[in-house]
Coordinates of C-alpha atoms and ligand atoms in Angstrom, one line a residue:
X1 CA 99.6 69.1 109.7
X2 CA 97.9 67.0 107.2
X3 CA 99.5 68.4 104.0
X4 CA 101.6 65.3 103.7
X5 CA 98.6 63.1 103.4
X6 CA 96.0 62.7 100.7
X7 CA 95.6 66.1 99.2
X8 CA 99.1 66.9 97.9
X9 CA 98.1 67.1 94.3
X10 CA 95.1 69.2 94.9
X11 CA 97.2 71.4 97.1
X12 CA 100.0 71.7 94.6
X13 CA 97.4 72.8 92.1
X14 CA 96.1 75.4 94.3
X15 CA 99.1 77.0 95.9
X16 CA 97.9 80.6 95.6
X17 CA 98.4 81.4 99.2
X18 CA 101.3 83.1 100.9
X19 CA 102.1 82.2 104.4
X20 CA 103.7 85.2 106.3
X21 CA 105.5 84.0 109.4
X22 CA 105.5 86.1 112.6
X23 CA 108.9 86.1 114.6
X24 CA 107.5 84.3 117.6
X25 CA 106.2 81.2 115.8
X26 CA 109.5 81.1 113.9
X27 CA 111.6 81.4 117.2
X28 CA 109.5 78.6 118.7
X29 CA 110.1 76.4 115.7
X30 CA 113.9 77.0 115.7
X31 CA 114.1 76.4 119.4
X32 CA 111.7 73.4 119.5
X33 CA 109.9 75.3 122.1
X34 CA 106.3 75.5 123.4
X35 CA 103.3 73.3 122.6
X36 CA 102.7 74.2 119.0
X37 CA 106.1 74.4 117.4
X38 CA 105.7 71.1 115.5
X39 CA 102.7 72.7 113.6
X40 CA 105.1 75.6 112.4
X41 CA 107.8 73.1 111.5
X42 CA 105.3 71.3 109.3
X43 CA 104.3 74.5 107.7
X44 CA 107.8 75.4 107.0
X45 CA 108.2 71.9 105.5
X46 CA 105.4 72.6 103.0
X47 CA 107.0 75.9 102.0
X48 CA 110.3 74.1 101.6
X49 CA 108.6 71.6 99.2
X50 CA 107.0 74.5 97.3
X51 CA 103.4 73.7 98.0
X52 CA 102.9 77.2 99.3
X53 CA 104.9 80.4 99.4
X54 CA 106.5 81.5 102.7
X55 CA 107.4 85.1 103.4
X56 CA 108.8 87.2 106.3
X57 CA 109.5 90.9 106.7
X58 CA 113.2 91.8 106.7
X59 CA 113.1 93.0 110.4
X60 CA 111.5 89.7 111.4
X61 CA 114.9 88.2 110.4
X62 CA 117.0 90.5 112.5
X63 CA 114.6 90.2 115.5
X64 CA 114.5 86.4 115.1
X65 CA 118.3 86.3 115.3
X66 CA 118.3 88.2 118.5
X67 CA 115.4 86.1 120.1
X68 CA 117.0 82.8 119.2
X69 CA 120.5 83.8 120.3
X70 CA 119.2 85.2 123.7
X71 CA 117.1 82.0 124.3
X72 CA 120.2 79.8 123.6
X73 CA 122.4 81.8 125.9
X74 CA 119.8 81.5 128.6
X75 CA 120.0 77.8 128.0
X76 CA 123.7 77.8 129.0
X77 CA 125.3 78.1 125.5
X78 CA 128.2 80.6 125.5
X79 CA 127.9 83.7 123.5
X80 CA 129.9 82.4 120.5
X81 CA 128.0 79.1 120.4
X82 CA 124.6 80.7 120.5
X83 CA 125.6 83.1 117.7
X84 CA 126.7 80.3 115.6
X85 CA 123.7 78.1 116.2
X86 CA 121.2 81.0 115.7
X87 CA 122.6 82.0 112.4
X88 CA 122.9 78.5 111.2
X89 CA 119.2 77.8 111.9
X90 CA 118.0 81.0 110.4
X91 CA 120.1 80.6 107.3
X92 CA 118.5 77.2 106.9
X93 CA 114.9 78.5 107.0
X94 CA 115.9 81.6 104.9
X95 CA 117.0 79.3 102.1
X96 CA 113.3 78.8 101.2
X97 CA 111.5 81.7 102.9
X98 CA 111.4 85.0 101.0
X99 CA 111.8 88.5 102.3
X100 CA 109.1 91.1 101.7
X101 CA 110.3 94.0 99.6
X102 CA 110.8 97.0 101.8
X103 CA 112.6 100.3 101.4
X104 CA 113.9 102.8 103.9
X105 CA 110.8 105.0 103.2
X106 CA 108.5 102.3 104.5
X107 CA 110.4 102.1 107.7
X108 CA 110.3 105.8 108.4
X109 CA 106.8 106.7 107.2
X110 CA 105.4 103.9 109.4
X111 CA 106.3 106.0 112.3
X112 CA 103.7 108.6 111.2
X113 CA 100.9 106.0 110.8
X114 CA 100.9 103.3 113.4
X115 CA 98.5 103.5 116.3
X116 CA 99.1 100.5 118.5
X117 CA 102.3 98.7 117.4
X118 CA 105.0 99.9 115.1
X119 CA 106.2 96.4 114.0
X120 CA 102.6 95.1 113.6
X121 CA 101.7 98.2 111.5
X122 CA 104.8 97.8 109.2
X123 CA 104.3 94.1 108.6
X124 CA 100.6 94.7 107.8
X125 CA 101.6 97.4 105.4
X126 CA 104.2 95.4 103.6
X127 CA 101.9 92.4 103.3
X128 CA 99.1 94.5 101.9
X129 CA 101.4 96.2 99.5
X130 CA 102.9 93.1 97.9
X131 CA 100.9 89.8 98.7
X132 CA 97.6 89.2 97.0
X133 CA 96.5 86.2 99.2
X134 CA 98.4 86.4 102.5
X135 CA 97.8 84.4 105.7
X136 CA 99.7 85.6 108.7
X137 CA 101.0 82.7 110.8
X138 CA 101.0 83.9 114.3
X139 CA 100.0 83.0 117.9
X140 CA 99.6 86.6 118.5
X141 CA 96.2 88.4 118.5
X142 CA 97.7 91.7 117.6
X143 CA 97.5 91.1 113.9
X144 CA 93.7 90.6 113.9
X145 CA 91.5 93.5 113.0
X146 CA 93.8 94.8 110.2
X147 CA 91.7 93.2 107.4
X148 CA 94.2 90.3 107.0
X149 CA 93.7 86.6 107.6
X150 CA 95.6 85.6 110.7
X151 CA 95.9 82.0 111.7
X152 CA 97.4 80.0 114.6
X153 CA 99.9 77.3 113.3
X154 CA 97.7 74.6 114.6
X155 CA 94.6 76.0 112.7
X156 CA 96.1 75.2 109.3
X157 CA 94.3 72.1 108.1
X158 CA 93.8 71.1 104.4
X159 CA 90.2 71.9 104.6
X160 CA 90.9 75.4 105.8
X161 CA 93.6 76.0 103.2
X162 CA 91.3 75.0 100.3
X163 CA 88.6 77.2 101.6
X164 CA 90.9 80.1 101.8
X165 CA 92.4 79.4 98.5
X166 CA 90.1 81.4 96.3
X167 CA 91.9 83.4 93.5
X168 CA 91.3 85.4 90.5
X169 CA 92.5 83.9 87.2
X170 CA 94.8 86.4 85.4
X171 CA 95.4 86.5 81.6
X172 CA 99.2 86.8 82.4
X173 CA 100.2 86.7 86.1
X174 CA 103.2 88.9 86.4
X175 CA 103.0 89.4 90.1
X176 CA 103.0 85.7 90.8
X177 CA 106.0 85.3 88.5
X178 CA 107.8 88.1 90.2
X179 CA 107.4 86.5 93.6
X180 CA 109.1 83.4 92.1
X181 CA 112.1 85.4 90.9
X182 CA 112.5 87.3 94.1
X183 CA 115.0 88.2 95.7
X184 CA 117.3 88.1 92.5
X185 CA 115.3 90.7 90.8
X186 CA 115.6 92.9 93.8
X187 CA 119.4 92.2 94.1
X188 CA 120.0 93.0 90.5
X189 CA 118.0 96.2 90.6
X190 CA 120.0 97.3 93.6
X191 CA 123.3 96.5 91.8
X192 CA 122.3 98.8 88.9
X193 CA 121.4 101.6 91.4
X194 CA 124.7 101.1 93.3
X195 CA 126.8 101.3 90.0
X196 CA 124.8 104.0 88.2
X197 CA 125.9 102.5 84.9
X198 CA 122.4 103.0 83.3
X199 CA 123.3 102.9 79.6
X200 CA 125.1 99.9 78.1
X201 CA 126.2 98.7 81.6
X202 CA 127.7 95.4 82.4
X203 CA 124.3 93.8 82.8
X204 CA 123.6 94.4 79.2
X205 CA 126.7 92.6 78.0
X206 CA 126.2 89.8 80.5
X207 CA 122.6 89.3 79.3
X208 CA 123.7 89.4 75.6
X209 CA 126.2 86.6 76.3
X210 CA 123.7 84.4 78.1
X211 CA 120.9 84.9 75.6
X212 CA 123.3 84.1 72.7
X213 CA 124.3 80.9 74.6
X214 CA 120.6 80.0 75.4
X215 CA 119.6 80.4 71.7
X216 CA 122.8 78.9 70.3
X217 CA 124.0 81.7 68.1
X218 CA 127.2 83.8 68.0
X219 CA 125.7 87.2 68.5
X220 CA 122.9 88.8 70.6
X221 CA 122.3 92.6 70.4
X222 CA 120.1 93.9 73.2
X223 CA 117.8 96.6 71.9
X224 CA 115.0 98.9 73.1
X225 CA 112.0 96.8 72.0
X226 CA 110.9 94.1 69.7
X227 CA 109.7 96.7 67.3
X228 CA 113.1 98.3 67.2
X229 CA 114.7 94.9 66.9
X230 CA 112.8 94.5 63.6
X231 CA 113.8 97.9 62.4
X232 CA 117.5 97.5 63.3
X233 CA 117.6 94.1 61.6
X234 CA 116.0 95.5 58.4
X235 CA 118.3 98.6 58.4
X236 CA 121.3 96.3 58.8
X237 CA 120.2 94.4 55.7
X238 CA 119.8 97.7 53.8
X239 CA 116.2 97.6 53.2
X240 CA 114.8 100.9 52.0
X241 CA 112.3 102.8 50.0
X242 CA 111.0 100.9 47.0
X243 CA 112.0 97.4 48.4
X244 CA 109.6 94.7 49.1
X245 CA 109.5 92.4 52.2
X246 CA 107.3 89.2 52.3
X247 CA 105.5 88.7 55.6
X248 CA 102.3 87.4 57.1
X249 CA 99.2 89.5 57.5
X250 CA 98.3 87.6 60.7
X251 CA 100.5 89.2 63.3
X252 CA 101.0 92.2 65.5
X253 CA 101.2 95.5 63.7
X254 CA 104.9 96.0 64.4
X255 CA 105.9 93.4 61.8
X256 CA 104.3 95.2 58.9
X257 CA 104.7 98.7 60.4
X258 CA 108.5 98.6 60.5
X259 CA 108.7 97.4 56.8
X260 CA 106.5 100.4 55.9
X261 CA 108.4 102.8 58.2
X262 CA 111.6 102.1 56.1
X263 CA 109.6 103.1 52.9
X264 CA 109.5 99.4 51.8
X265 CA 106.3 97.6 50.9
X266 CA 105.0 94.6 52.9
X267 CA 103.9 91.8 50.7
X268 CA 101.4 89.8 52.5
X269 CA 101.3 86.1 51.9
X270 CA 98.4 84.0 53.3
X271 CA 98.8 81.7 56.4
X272 CA 98.6 78.0 56.9
X273 CA 95.0 77.2 58.1
X274 CA 96.4 74.9 60.8
X275 CA 99.4 76.6 62.3
X276 CA 98.2 80.1 61.5
X277 CA 101.9 80.8 60.4
X278 CA 102.9 82.0 57.0
X279 CA 102.3 79.3 54.4
X280 CA 105.6 78.5 52.8
X281 CA 103.9 77.1 49.7
X282 CA 102.7 80.5 48.9
X283 CA 105.9 82.5 49.2
X284 CA 107.6 81.7 45.9
X285 CA 104.8 83.2 43.9
X286 CA 105.2 86.5 45.7
X287 CA 108.9 86.9 45.1
X288 CA 109.9 89.7 42.7
X289 CA 113.1 91.4 41.7
X290 CA 112.3 93.9 44.5
X291 CA 112.1 91.3 47.3
X292 CA 114.8 92.1 49.8
X293 CA 113.8 89.9 52.7
X294 CA 111.3 87.2 54.0
X295 CA 110.0 88.1 57.4
X296 CA 107.9 85.2 58.9
X297 CA 106.5 85.4 62.4
X298 CA 106.5 82.5 64.8
X299 CA 103.1 83.2 66.0
X300 CA 101.7 82.3 69.4
X301 CA 104.9 80.6 70.3
X302 CA 105.4 78.0 67.5
X303 CA 108.1 78.4 64.9
X304 CA 107.5 78.7 61.3
X305 CA 108.5 75.9 58.8
X306 CA 112.0 77.3 58.5
X307 CA 113.5 74.5 56.3
X308 CA 111.1 75.3 53.6
X309 CA 111.5 79.1 53.9
X310 CA 115.3 78.9 54.1
X311 CA 115.3 76.7 50.9
X312 CA 113.3 79.3 48.9
X313 CA 115.5 82.1 50.4
X314 CA 118.6 80.4 49.3
X315 CA 117.3 79.8 45.8
X316 CA 116.6 83.6 45.4
X317 CA 119.6 84.7 47.6
X318 CA 117.4 86.7 49.9
X319 CA 117.8 86.9 53.7
X320 CA 115.2 85.6 56.3
X321 CA 114.4 87.5 59.4
X322 CA 112.4 85.6 62.2
X323 CA 110.0 87.8 64.1
X324 CA 110.4 85.6 67.3
X325 CA 108.6 88.1 69.6
X326 CA 106.3 85.3 70.7
X327 CA 108.4 82.2 70.3
X328 CA 111.5 82.9 72.4
X329 CA 112.4 79.5 74.1
X330 CA 110.4 77.4 71.5
X331 CA 112.3 74.7 69.4
X332 CA 112.2 73.7 65.9
X333 CA 113.7 70.2 65.1
X334 CA 115.8 70.5 68.2
X335 CA 117.1 74.0 67.5
X336 CA 115.9 77.1 69.3
X337 CA 113.8 79.9 67.8
X338 CA 115.9 82.9 67.0
X339 CA 118.8 80.6 65.7
X340 CA 117.3 79.6 62.4
X341 CA 117.5 82.6 60.1
X342 CA 120.0 85.2 58.8
X343 CA 118.7 87.6 61.7
X344 CA 116.1 86.9 64.4
X345 CA 114.3 89.4 66.6
X346 CA 112.6 89.0 69.9
X347 CA 110.7 91.2 72.3
X348 CA 111.0 91.5 76.1
X349 CA 107.6 93.2 76.5
X350 CA 106.4 92.3 80.0
X351 CA 103.8 89.8 78.8
X352 CA 106.0 88.0 76.3
X353 CA 107.5 84.5 77.3
X354 CA 110.7 86.2 78.6
X355 CA 109.4 89.7 79.7
X356 CA 111.2 92.5 81.4
X357 CA 109.6 95.4 83.4
X358 CA 109.4 97.8 80.5
X359 CA 110.3 97.8 76.8
X360 CA 113.1 95.7 75.5
X361 CA 114.1 93.3 72.7
X362 CA 117.0 91.6 71.0
X363 CA 118.5 90.7 67.7
X364 CA 120.3 87.5 67.0
X365 CA 122.7 86.5 64.2
X366 CA 125.6 84.2 63.4
X367 CA 126.9 86.7 61.0
X368 CA 129.8 88.9 62.3
X369 CA 129.3 91.8 59.9
X370 CA 125.6 92.0 60.5
X371 CA 126.2 91.9 64.2
X372 CA 128.6 94.8 64.0
X373 CA 126.2 96.8 61.8
X374 CA 123.3 96.2 64.2
X375 CA 125.5 97.3 67.1
X376 CA 126.4 100.5 65.3
X377 CA 122.7 101.1 64.1
X378 CA 121.6 100.6 67.8
X379 CA 123.7 103.7 68.7
X380 CA 123.0 106.3 66.1
X381 CA 125.0 104.5 63.4
X382 CA 128.2 105.2 65.5
X383 CA 131.4 103.1 64.9
X384 CA 133.5 105.0 67.4
X385 CA 132.5 107.8 69.7
X386 CA 130.9 110.7 67.7
X387 CA 131.8 109.1 64.3
X388 CA 128.7 108.2 62.3
X389 CA 129.4 106.4 59.0
X390 CA 125.6 105.7 58.7
X391 CA 122.2 106.6 60.0
X392 CA 121.0 104.7 63.1
X393 CA 118.6 105.1 65.9
X394 CA 118.7 105.3 69.7
X395 CA 117.8 101.7 70.2
X396 CA 119.6 100.5 73.3
X397 CA 118.4 98.1 75.9
X398 CA 118.4 99.7 79.4
X399 CA 120.8 98.3 81.9
X400 CA 118.0 98.2 84.4
X401 CA 115.9 96.1 82.1
X402 CA 118.9 93.8 81.4
X403 CA 119.4 93.3 85.1
X404 CA 115.7 92.3 85.5
X405 CA 115.9 90.0 82.6
X406 CA 119.0 88.3 84.0
X407 CA 117.1 87.4 87.1
X408 CA 114.1 86.2 85.1
X409 CA 116.2 84.2 82.8
X410 CA 117.2 82.0 85.7
X411 CA 113.7 80.7 86.1
X412 CA 112.9 80.8 82.4
X413 CA 113.8 77.2 81.4
X414 CA 111.5 76.0 84.1
X415 CA 108.8 78.3 83.0
X416 CA 109.1 76.9 79.4
X417 CA 108.5 73.5 80.8
X418 CA 105.4 74.6 82.7
X419 CA 104.1 76.4 79.7
X420 CA 104.4 73.3 77.7
X421 CA 102.5 71.2 80.4
X422 CA 99.8 73.9 80.7
X423 CA 99.3 74.1 76.9
X424 CA 99.2 70.3 76.6
X425 CA 96.7 70.2 79.5
X426 CA 94.4 72.7 77.8
X427 CA 94.5 70.8 74.6
X428 CA 93.7 67.5 76.4
X429 CA 90.8 69.0 78.3
X430 CA 89.4 70.9 75.3
X431 CA 89.6 67.8 73.0
X432 CA 87.8 65.8 75.6
X433 CA 85.0 68.3 76.7
X434 CA 84.7 70.9 73.9
X435 CA 84.6 69.2 70.5
X436 CA 83.4 72.4 68.8
X437 CA 86.7 74.3 69.9
X438 CA 89.7 73.8 67.8
X439 CA 92.9 73.9 69.9
X440 CA 96.3 75.1 68.7
X441 CA 97.9 72.6 66.2
X442 CA 101.6 72.0 67.1
X443 CA 103.4 70.2 64.5
X444 CA 105.7 67.1 65.0
X445 CA 109.2 68.2 65.9
X446 CA 108.2 71.6 67.1
X447 CA 107.6 72.8 70.7
X448 CA 105.6 75.9 71.5
X449 CA 106.1 78.3 74.3
X450 CA 102.4 79.3 74.0
X451 CA 103.0 83.0 74.2
X452 CA 99.2 82.7 73.6
X453 CA 97.0 79.7 74.0
X454 CA 94.8 80.6 71.0
X455 CA 91.7 78.6 70.0
X456 CA 89.5 78.7 66.9
X457 CA 85.7 79.0 67.5
X458 CA 82.6 79.8 65.6
X459 CA 80.8 81.9 68.3
X460 CA 83.6 84.0 69.6
X461 CA 81.6 86.9 70.9
X462 CA 79.3 84.7 72.9
X463 CA 82.2 82.8 74.4
X464 CA 84.1 85.9 75.4
X465 CA 80.9 87.2 77.1
X466 CA 80.3 83.9 78.9
X467 CA 83.9 84.0 80.2
X468 CA 83.7 87.6 81.2
X469 CA 80.6 86.9 83.3
X470 CA 82.6 84.4 85.4
X471 CA 85.7 86.7 85.6
X472 CA 87.8 84.8 83.2
X473 CA 89.8 87.2 81.0
X474 CA 90.4 86.5 77.3
X475 CA 91.8 88.4 74.3
X476 CA 91.7 88.4 70.5
X477 CA 95.0 88.1 68.8
X478 CA 94.3 89.6 66.1
X479 CA 90.9 90.9 65.1
X480 CA 92.1 92.7 62.0
X481 CA 94.8 91.3 59.5
X482 CA 97.5 93.7 58.6
X483 CA 96.4 94.1 55.0
X484 CA 93.2 95.7 56.3
X485 CA 94.7 98.0 58.8
X486 CA 94.2 101.5 57.5
X487 CA 97.8 102.3 58.1
X488 CA 99.0 99.5 55.9
X489 CA 96.1 98.9 53.5
X490 CA 97.1 97.0 50.5
X491 CA 95.4 95.1 47.7
X492 CA 97.1 91.8 48.2
X493 CA 97.0 88.1 47.1
X494 CA 94.0 86.3 48.4
X495 CA 94.4 86.1 52.2
X496 CA 91.3 84.1 52.9
X497 CA 92.7 82.1 55.7
X498 CA 94.0 85.2 57.6
X499 CA 90.7 86.7 57.0
X500 CA 88.7 83.8 58.4
X501 CA 91.0 83.3 61.5
X502 CA 90.9 86.9 62.5
X503 CA 87.1 86.5 63.0
X504 CA 87.4 83.2 64.9
X505 CA 90.4 83.1 67.1
X506 CA 90.5 84.0 70.9
X507 CA 93.2 83.5 73.5
X508 CA 92.7 82.0 76.9
X509 CA 94.6 82.9 80.1
X510 CA 98.1 81.6 79.8
X511 CA 101.1 81.9 82.0
X512 CA 103.5 79.5 83.8
X513 CA 101.6 79.7 87.1
X514 CA 98.2 78.8 85.9
X515 CA 96.9 75.8 87.9
X516 CA 95.2 72.7 86.6
X517 CA 92.2 73.6 88.8
X518 CA 91.9 76.9 87.0
X519 CA 92.3 75.3 83.7
X520 CA 89.5 72.8 84.5
X521 CA 87.3 75.7 85.6
X522 CA 88.0 77.6 82.4
X523 CA 87.2 74.6 80.2
X524 CA 84.1 73.8 82.2
X525 CA 82.9 77.4 81.5
X526 CA 83.7 77.0 77.8
X527 CA 81.7 73.8 77.7
Ligands
PLP601 C1 105.1 92.0 70.7 C2 105.4 91.8 69.3 C3 106.3 92.7 68.6 C4 106.8 94.0 69.1 O1 107.4 93.9 70.3 P1 107.5 95.2 71.2 O2 108.7 94.8 72.2 O3 106.3 95.4 71.9 O4 108.0 96.4 70.4 C5 106.6 92.4 67.3 N1 106.1 91.3 66.7 C6 105.3 90.5 67.3 C7 104.8 89.2 66.6 C8 104.9 90.7 68.6 O5 104.1 89.8 69.2

């Protein structure tokens, strides 16, 4: 196998393939048996070194154990020895191979469907259900003719791999990410099913503890969405009808919407033309005796200038709420987003930097009283069972979502690193090849998690169309500033920067598994 040779980097950048190993090639590799086992050993090595994903069906593992054990016994090992050796060798490869998801239903329904070979049918079905770019590694012809790519271990050359390695670019690739976090996601979901503690279960408490540690604050309160996090935070601060909350017009609707839902008035302050975040220099002139909070948004994954905002807030004794729905994991002068204000809110919407598999969110604070209030508001304003000193909402985070988020949190620090590298790579490529495109401006002392990689261009419609033609997805965040949304329409201060940006920004595909080859292609198309 030539993977070790010259093309490592190329290969690393194009690991969109999933090898699925048949039991026979694995048995040969584990027993150093036959003419071709070394090829399989090399392929396993490339999986171990994470150049490519390696998968097996769960029944492959049990049959493999039987095959290896029997072969060892035929080779004069006694029963106990052969069991020990077989399990040790299988455990070793299973430390880097992953098991295809499968439920009892798959095993049983396969009996109604297969024509030639039950096992073959089952593996084919599981592979087709779950893997986008599979190659079955087998010496056996039986897998052929099922619409899958089947290769003999000795066929796998660099050239073949690269030719097979065509993939679609996704705006956010949740499937690929899921395969990275397997099998912990599966294990955690199963635990919730076993325990049936669906509301406020142990996983919620565990997640809150880990997230508070991650961010570096005393309290994390898991809630039902990023939107509800904003609502609960403002309810805890007593914001109500007639109050004013200062915020940015250049954000997702939820920020302004929750202010309005409480009967308060969103006061929109224009954005900084470089960072696209609220301009701290324009906040003070918007403060009145009705101002009850400042609600800045750390847009696209970069924090707001919190030192300046906190200084103003302190002067006027008003709380600050960070909308950190897009910036979870970002840093500001060495501190984490969501640790910098009176209360901070984030979202676990699936496409956010830390996303669940449904709705979810969290509030963060160092303030004990506010934490207690938010916990009560989350459960109908209840302080003990069926006692309700105040009005609240049903705003809990599901145990199932918490379980999924716990599994995804394990890979999150690595994903933040990758996001940063991918963002920096885009910026380098664009600066070099597309002088007419303005990349995100990340300030000194800040790190972005690039919830979106958003560029500023003059000919947005044309570029979107060009990318669409070559199957590169893009999006606009956000085409209409909040002050112009019919639901929130206000006559506001001059909001010229927000106005201009809303007609010029577009976001490129961005997720931790985007490859440099894909990025180069995208930039070439933009050029
Ligand atoms: C996504 C988002 C929200 C809302 O989060 P949900 O979990 O979808 O309710 C709020 N503010 C901003 C800036 C967002 O990007």
